[in-house]
Amino acid sequence: MAVLPSSDHPGITCSWVARCRETQYLLQIGALMSSCATHRENHNMDHRQIAVETVVASRRSIRRFLDTPVSMAEVRDLIIKASRAPSGTNFQPWKVVVVAGETKRRLSAAVIQDAERGEKSEEYAYAPSPVPEPYLSRRRAVGYGLYNLYGIARDDYVARKAAMLRNFEFFGAPVGLFFVSANFRAPVRLSDAV
């Protein structure tokens, strides 16, 4: 894991850690239940299934973050735990770059400046062009729903652009994580890596 220095930011804050803590707690419950022989015989699958279903069902996309302090050690610990997720043939080709503090602020400013000038570089296509149905309708529906939640009218292009640019500010989270992988030039390997 590469960590960019952030001496100006002693505590990192963000709400996704709370979600990770909940997930970790549910997984610990499942592990404890599976270690109890009596429980394993009578109830193991029901409770573990409920724990997994709860984790999956509670997944959501966060577009604003709380100001709850999180140490860099806690971020590192969460990344180490997440790295135990399986990857095809144990390639595990990713690296994590963590940005915070002044480094994150400068990066956000540079990317926003490029976006406002219309500059972008795509290493690979994010989606087919044009996007076919039914995917186009789904994409539009979620976009309209998001802007509606923000209170942004469909024809308010200035406010829509400002909302889109918040992506590059990590939605207010004081830490940003970039997951990078070697370029295998193979779509199947790329999909297996993430």
PDB file of C-alpha atoms in Angstrom:
ATOM      1  CA  MET A   1       0.000   0.000   0.000  1.00  0.00           C
ATOM      2  CA  ALA A   2       1.391   3.379  -0.987  1.00  0.00           C
ATOM      3  CA  VAL A   3       0.471   6.206   1.350  1.00  0.00           C
ATOM      4  CA  LEU A   4       1.058   9.786   0.319  1.00  0.00           C
ATOM      5  CA  PRO A   5       2.216  11.893   3.282  1.00  0.00           C
ATOM      6  CA  SER A   6      -0.268  14.129   5.011  1.00  0.00           C
ATOM      7  CA  SER A   7       1.435  15.774   7.979  1.00  0.00           C
ATOM      8  CA  ASP A   8      -1.128  18.593   7.941  1.00  0.00           C
ATOM      9  CA  HIS A   9      -4.010  16.203   8.633  1.00  0.00           C
ATOM     10  CA  PRO A  10      -3.453  14.241  11.885  1.00  0.00           C
ATOM     11  CA  GLY A  11      -6.912  12.638  11.951  1.00  0.00           C
ATOM     12  CA  ILE A  12      -8.787  11.330   8.942  1.00  0.00           C
ATOM     13  CA  THR A  13     -12.567  11.433   8.995  1.00  0.00           C
ATOM     14  CA  CYS A  14     -15.133   9.634   6.969  1.00  0.00           C
ATOM     15  CA  SER A  15     -18.417   7.765   7.391  1.00  0.00           C
ATOM     16  CA  TRP A  16     -17.515   4.691   5.337  1.00  0.00           C
ATOM     17  CA  VAL A  17     -15.442   3.453   8.267  1.00  0.00           C
ATOM     18  CA  ALA A  18     -18.626   3.197  10.316  1.00  0.00           C
ATOM     19  CA  ARG A  19     -20.128   1.017   7.575  1.00  0.00           C
ATOM     20  CA  CYS A  20     -16.980  -1.114   7.527  1.00  0.00           C
ATOM     21  CA  ARG A  21     -17.166  -1.464  11.303  1.00  0.00           C
ATOM     22  CA  GLU A  22     -20.780  -2.668  11.014  1.00  0.00           C
ATOM     23  CA  THR A  23     -19.783  -5.151   8.326  1.00  0.00           C
ATOM     24  CA  GLN A  24     -16.820  -6.351  10.367  1.00  0.00           C
ATOM     25  CA  TYR A  25     -19.106  -6.764  13.398  1.00  0.00           C
ATOM     26  CA  LEU A  26     -21.601  -8.864  11.426  1.00  0.00           C
ATOM     27  CA  LEU A  27     -18.810 -11.023  10.017  1.00  0.00           C
ATOM     28  CA  GLN A  28     -17.379 -11.489  13.533  1.00  0.00           C
ATOM     29  CA  ILE A  29     -20.805 -12.649  14.728  1.00  0.00           C
ATOM     30  CA  GLY A  30     -20.851 -15.209  11.918  1.00  0.00           C
ATOM     31  CA  ALA A  31     -17.348 -16.397  12.831  1.00  0.00           C
ATOM     32  CA  LEU A  32     -18.250 -16.739  16.517  1.00  0.00           C
ATOM     33  CA  MET A  33     -21.384 -18.713  15.699  1.00  0.00           C
ATOM     34  CA  SER A  34     -19.509 -21.077  13.423  1.00  0.00           C
ATOM     35  CA  SER A  35     -16.976 -21.788  16.171  1.00  0.00           C
ATOM     36  CA  CYS A  36     -19.635 -23.005  18.611  1.00  0.00           C
ATOM     37  CA  ALA A  37     -20.241 -26.734  18.043  1.00  0.00           C
ATOM     38  CA  THR A  38     -23.797 -26.750  19.425  1.00  0.00           C
ATOM     39  CA  HIS A  39     -24.698 -23.690  17.454  1.00  0.00           C
ATOM     40  CA  ARG A  40     -23.056 -25.140  14.359  1.00  0.00           C
ATOM     41  CA  GLU A  41     -25.296 -28.203  14.611  1.00  0.00           C
ATOM     42  CA  ASN A  42     -28.551 -26.311  15.205  1.00  0.00           C
ATOM     43  CA  HIS A  43     -28.435 -22.775  13.817  1.00  0.00           C
ATOM     44  CA  ASN A  44     -25.218 -22.068  11.961  1.00  0.00           C
ATOM     45  CA  MET A  45     -26.484 -21.524   8.432  1.00  0.00           C
ATOM     46  CA  ASP A  46     -29.538 -19.464   9.405  1.00  0.00           C
ATOM     47  CA  HIS A  47     -27.569 -16.848  11.367  1.00  0.00           C
ATOM     48  CA  ARG A  48     -24.622 -16.676   8.979  1.00  0.00           C
ATOM     49  CA  GLN A  49     -27.005 -16.302   6.059  1.00  0.00           C
ATOM     50  CA  ILE A  50     -28.812 -13.472   7.863  1.00  0.00           C
ATOM     51  CA  ALA A  51     -25.483 -11.739   8.595  1.00  0.00           C
ATOM     52  CA  VAL A  52     -24.389 -11.926   4.945  1.00  0.00           C
ATOM     53  CA  GLU A  53     -27.817 -10.836   3.696  1.00  0.00           C
ATOM     54  CA  THR A  54     -27.733  -7.863   6.085  1.00  0.00           C
ATOM     55  CA  VAL A  55     -24.316  -6.793   4.809  1.00  0.00           C
ATOM     56  CA  VAL A  56     -25.369  -7.090   1.161  1.00  0.00           C
ATOM     57  CA  ALA A  57     -28.776  -5.428   1.657  1.00  0.00           C
ATOM     58  CA  SER A  58     -27.278  -2.491   3.575  1.00  0.00           C
ATOM     59  CA  ARG A  59     -24.845  -1.626   0.765  1.00  0.00           C
ATOM     60  CA  ARG A  60     -25.410   1.858  -0.550  1.00  0.00           C
ATOM     61  CA  SER A  61     -23.678   4.662  -2.367  1.00  0.00           C
ATOM     62  CA  ILE A  62     -22.588   7.539  -0.126  1.00  0.00           C
ATOM     63  CA  ARG A  63     -22.472  11.047  -1.615  1.00  0.00           C
ATOM     64  CA  ARG A  64     -21.762  12.993   1.612  1.00  0.00           C
ATOM     65  CA  PHE A  65     -19.443  12.076   4.425  1.00  0.00           C
ATOM     66  CA  LEU A  66     -19.561  12.742   8.163  1.00  0.00           C
ATOM     67  CA  ASP A  67     -16.778  14.473  10.017  1.00  0.00           C
ATOM     68  CA  THR A  68     -15.881  11.511  12.244  1.00  0.00           C
ATOM     69  CA  PRO A  69     -12.125  11.178  12.926  1.00  0.00           C
ATOM     70  CA  VAL A  70     -10.356   8.121  11.532  1.00  0.00           C
ATOM     71  CA  SER A  71      -6.644   7.514  11.981  1.00  0.00           C
ATOM     72  CA  MET A  72      -4.354   6.505   9.128  1.00  0.00           C
ATOM     73  CA  ALA A  73      -3.679   3.301  11.101  1.00  0.00           C
ATOM     74  CA  GLU A  74      -7.401   2.504  10.987  1.00  0.00           C
ATOM     75  CA  VAL A  75      -7.504   3.146   7.221  1.00  0.00           C
ATOM     76  CA  ARG A  76      -4.495   0.835   6.770  1.00  0.00           C
ATOM     77  CA  ASP A  77      -6.158  -1.856   8.918  1.00  0.00           C
ATOM     78  CA  LEU A  78      -9.363  -1.726   6.846  1.00  0.00           C
ATOM     79  CA  ILE A  79      -7.400  -1.993   3.593  1.00  0.00           C
ATOM     80  CA  ILE A  80      -5.470  -4.988   4.913  1.00  0.00           C
ATOM     81  CA  LYS A  81      -8.739  -6.702   5.875  1.00  0.00           C
ATOM     82  CA  ALA A  82     -10.323  -5.873   2.509  1.00  0.00           C
ATOM     83  CA  SER A  83      -7.291  -7.327   0.727  1.00  0.00           C
ATOM     84  CA  ARG A  84      -8.412 -10.766   1.876  1.00  0.00           C
ATOM     85  CA  ALA A  85     -11.176 -10.682  -0.752  1.00  0.00           C
ATOM     86  CA  PRO A  86     -10.601 -13.378  -3.364  1.00  0.00           C
ATOM     87  CA  SER A  87      -9.119 -12.692  -6.760  1.00  0.00           C
ATOM     88  CA  GLY A  88      -8.892 -15.080  -9.701  1.00  0.00           C
ATOM     89  CA  THR A  89      -5.908 -17.425  -9.362  1.00  0.00           C
ATOM     90  CA  ASN A  90      -4.800 -15.276  -6.402  1.00  0.00           C
ATOM     91  CA  PHE A  91      -3.389 -12.625  -8.762  1.00  0.00           C
ATOM     92  CA  GLN A  92      -4.296  -9.817  -6.374  1.00  0.00           C
ATOM     93  CA  PRO A  93      -2.847  -7.298  -8.836  1.00  0.00           C
ATOM     94  CA  TRP A  94      -4.003  -4.144  -7.072  1.00  0.00           C
ATOM     95  CA  LYS A  95      -2.262  -1.457  -5.096  1.00  0.00           C
ATOM     96  CA  VAL A  96      -3.980   1.175  -3.003  1.00  0.00           C
ATOM     97  CA  VAL A  97      -2.944   4.816  -3.051  1.00  0.00           C
ATOM     98  CA  VAL A  98      -4.271   6.835  -0.108  1.00  0.00           C
ATOM     99  CA  VAL A  99      -4.543  10.618  -0.378  1.00  0.00           C
ATOM    100  CA  ALA A 100      -5.447  13.005   2.422  1.00  0.00           C
ATOM    101  CA  GLY A 101      -4.871  16.553   3.599  1.00  0.00           C
ATOM    102  CA  GLU A 102      -3.060  18.973   1.303  1.00  0.00           C
ATOM    103  CA  THR A 103      -2.204  16.232  -1.206  1.00  0.00           C
ATOM    104  CA  LYS A 104      -5.882  15.382  -1.640  1.00  0.00           C
ATOM    105  CA  ARG A 105      -6.829  19.064  -1.887  1.00  0.00           C
ATOM    106  CA  ARG A 106      -4.241  19.728  -4.626  1.00  0.00           C
ATOM    107  CA  LEU A 107      -5.245  16.600  -6.539  1.00  0.00           C
ATOM    108  CA  SER A 108      -8.939  17.514  -6.382  1.00  0.00           C
ATOM    109  CA  ALA A 109      -8.224  21.071  -7.550  1.00  0.00           C
ATOM    110  CA  ALA A 110      -6.162  19.846 -10.522  1.00  0.00           C
ATOM    111  CA  VAL A 111      -8.743  17.274 -11.634  1.00  0.00           C
ATOM    112  CA  ILE A 112     -11.613  19.765 -11.285  1.00  0.00           C
ATOM    113  CA  GLN A 113      -9.657  22.296 -13.335  1.00  0.00           C
ATOM    114  CA  ASP A 114      -9.132  19.712 -16.092  1.00  0.00           C
ATOM    115  CA  ALA A 115     -12.816  18.700 -15.986  1.00  0.00           C
ATOM    116  CA  GLU A 116     -13.963  22.310 -16.243  1.00  0.00           C
ATOM    117  CA  ARG A 117     -11.769  22.745 -19.335  1.00  0.00           C
ATOM    118  CA  GLY A 118     -13.258  19.578 -20.809  1.00  0.00           C
ATOM    119  CA  GLU A 119      -9.968  17.678 -20.629  1.00  0.00           C
ATOM    120  CA  LYS A 120     -10.114  13.981 -19.906  1.00  0.00           C
ATOM    121  CA  SER A 121      -8.147  10.893 -20.660  1.00  0.00           C
ATOM    122  CA  GLU A 122      -9.647   7.425 -20.680  1.00  0.00           C
ATOM    123  CA  GLU A 123      -7.412   4.396 -20.577  1.00  0.00           C
ATOM    124  CA  TYR A 124     -10.380   2.172 -21.379  1.00  0.00           C
ATOM    125  CA  ALA A 125     -14.029   2.731 -22.245  1.00  0.00           C
ATOM    126  CA  TYR A 126     -16.153   3.099 -19.126  1.00  0.00           C
ATOM    127  CA  ALA A 127     -19.312   2.207 -21.042  1.00  0.00           C
ATOM    128  CA  PRO A 128     -20.195   1.458 -24.654  1.00  0.00           C
ATOM    129  CA  SER A 129     -20.874   4.448 -26.863  1.00  0.00           C
ATOM    130  CA  PRO A 130     -23.707   4.897 -27.496  1.00  0.00           C
ATOM    131  CA  VAL A 131     -25.138   3.216 -24.400  1.00  0.00           C
ATOM    132  CA  PRO A 132     -27.802   0.719 -25.568  1.00  0.00           C
ATOM    133  CA  GLU A 133     -31.168   0.067 -23.969  1.00  0.00           C
ATOM    134  CA  PRO A 134     -32.136  -0.934 -21.313  1.00  0.00           C
ATOM    135  CA  TYR A 135     -28.906   0.410 -19.778  1.00  0.00           C
ATOM    136  CA  LEU A 136     -29.406   3.956 -21.047  1.00  0.00           C
ATOM    137  CA  SER A 137     -32.839   4.179 -19.393  1.00  0.00           C
ATOM    138  CA  ARG A 138     -31.451   2.798 -16.134  1.00  0.00           C
ATOM    139  CA  ARG A 139     -28.562   5.256 -16.191  1.00  0.00           C
ATOM    140  CA  ARG A 140     -30.905   8.183 -16.850  1.00  0.00           C
ATOM    141  CA  ALA A 141     -33.333   7.101 -14.123  1.00  0.00           C
ATOM    142  CA  VAL A 142     -30.622   6.944 -11.478  1.00  0.00           C
ATOM    143  CA  GLY A 143     -29.204  10.286 -12.639  1.00  0.00           C
ATOM    144  CA  TYR A 144     -32.598  12.007 -12.531  1.00  0.00           C
ATOM    145  CA  GLY A 145     -33.276  10.449  -9.131  1.00  0.00           C
ATOM    146  CA  LEU A 146     -29.946  11.648  -7.753  1.00  0.00           C
ATOM    147  CA  TYR A 147     -30.408  15.210  -9.003  1.00  0.00           C
ATOM    148  CA  ASN A 148     -33.961  15.197  -7.653  1.00  0.00           C
ATOM    149  CA  LEU A 149     -32.605  14.278  -4.197  1.00  0.00           C
ATOM    150  CA  TYR A 150     -30.150  17.164  -4.520  1.00  0.00           C
ATOM    151  CA  GLY A 151     -33.068  19.444  -5.420  1.00  0.00           C
ATOM    152  CA  ILE A 152     -31.592  20.151  -8.862  1.00  0.00           C
ATOM    153  CA  ALA A 153     -33.974  20.711 -11.770  1.00  0.00           C
ATOM    154  CA  ARG A 154     -33.450  18.597 -14.864  1.00  0.00           C
ATOM    155  CA  ASP A 155     -32.610  21.623 -16.983  1.00  0.00           C
ATOM    156  CA  ASP A 156     -30.273  23.274 -14.421  1.00  0.00           C
ATOM    157  CA  TYR A 157     -27.030  22.333 -16.145  1.00  0.00           C
ATOM    158  CA  VAL A 158     -24.877  24.589 -13.943  1.00  0.00           C
ATOM    159  CA  ALA A 159     -26.073  22.888 -10.729  1.00  0.00           C
ATOM    160  CA  ARG A 160     -25.817  19.443 -12.357  1.00  0.00           C
ATOM    161  CA  LYS A 161     -22.205  20.128 -13.324  1.00  0.00           C
ATOM    162  CA  ALA A 162     -21.399  21.350  -9.793  1.00  0.00           C
ATOM    163  CA  ALA A 163     -22.911  18.142  -8.382  1.00  0.00           C
ATOM    164  CA  MET A 164     -20.878  16.051 -10.824  1.00  0.00           C
ATOM    165  CA  LEU A 165     -17.663  17.850  -9.841  1.00  0.00           C
ATOM    166  CA  ARG A 166     -18.186  16.774  -6.200  1.00  0.00           C
ATOM    167  CA  ASN A 167     -17.044  13.345  -7.394  1.00  0.00           C
ATOM    168  CA  PHE A 168     -13.562  14.821  -7.705  1.00  0.00           C
ATOM    169  CA  GLU A 169     -13.698  16.180  -4.150  1.00  0.00           C
ATOM    170  CA  PHE A 170     -14.421  12.689  -2.796  1.00  0.00           C
ATOM    171  CA  PHE A 171     -17.873  13.935  -1.714  1.00  0.00           C
ATOM    172  CA  GLY A 172     -16.294  15.747   1.212  1.00  0.00           C
ATOM    173  CA  ALA A 173     -14.483  12.695   2.589  1.00  0.00           C
ATOM    174  CA  PRO A 174     -11.116  13.729   4.004  1.00  0.00           C
ATOM    175  CA  VAL A 175      -9.410  10.633   2.612  1.00  0.00           C
ATOM    176  CA  GLY A 176      -9.426   9.243  -0.905  1.00  0.00           C
ATOM    177  CA  LEU A 177      -8.502   5.715  -1.951  1.00  0.00           C
ATOM    178  CA  PHE A 178      -7.366   4.825  -5.455  1.00  0.00           C
ATOM    179  CA  PHE A 179      -7.254   1.153  -6.375  1.00  0.00           C
ATOM    180  CA  VAL A 180      -4.843   0.661  -9.243  1.00  0.00           C
ATOM    181  CA  SER A 181      -3.885  -2.446 -11.162  1.00  0.00           C
ATOM    182  CA  ALA A 182      -1.333  -3.497 -13.727  1.00  0.00           C
ATOM    183  CA  ASN A 183      -2.483  -3.051 -17.314  1.00  0.00           C
ATOM    184  CA  PHE A 184      -2.920  -6.604 -18.573  1.00  0.00           C
ATOM    185  CA  ARG A 185      -4.458  -5.501 -21.897  1.00  0.00           C
ATOM    186  CA  ALA A 186      -7.012  -8.243 -21.339  1.00  0.00           C
ATOM    187  CA  PRO A 187     -10.627  -7.304 -20.423  1.00  0.00           C
ATOM    188  CA  VAL A 188     -11.232 -10.627 -18.694  1.00  0.00           C
ATOM    189  CA  ARG A 189      -8.161 -10.210 -16.487  1.00  0.00           C
ATOM    190  CA  LEU A 190      -9.173  -6.609 -15.732  1.00  0.00           C
ATOM    191  CA  SER A 191     -12.670  -7.691 -14.674  1.00  0.00           C
ATOM    192  CA  ASP A 192     -11.166 -10.442 -12.519  1.00  0.00           C
ATOM    193  CA  ALA A 193      -8.877  -7.945 -10.793  1.00  0.00           C
ATOM    194  CA  VAL A 194     -11.622  -5.695  -9.460  1.00  0.00           C
TER     195      VAL A 194
END
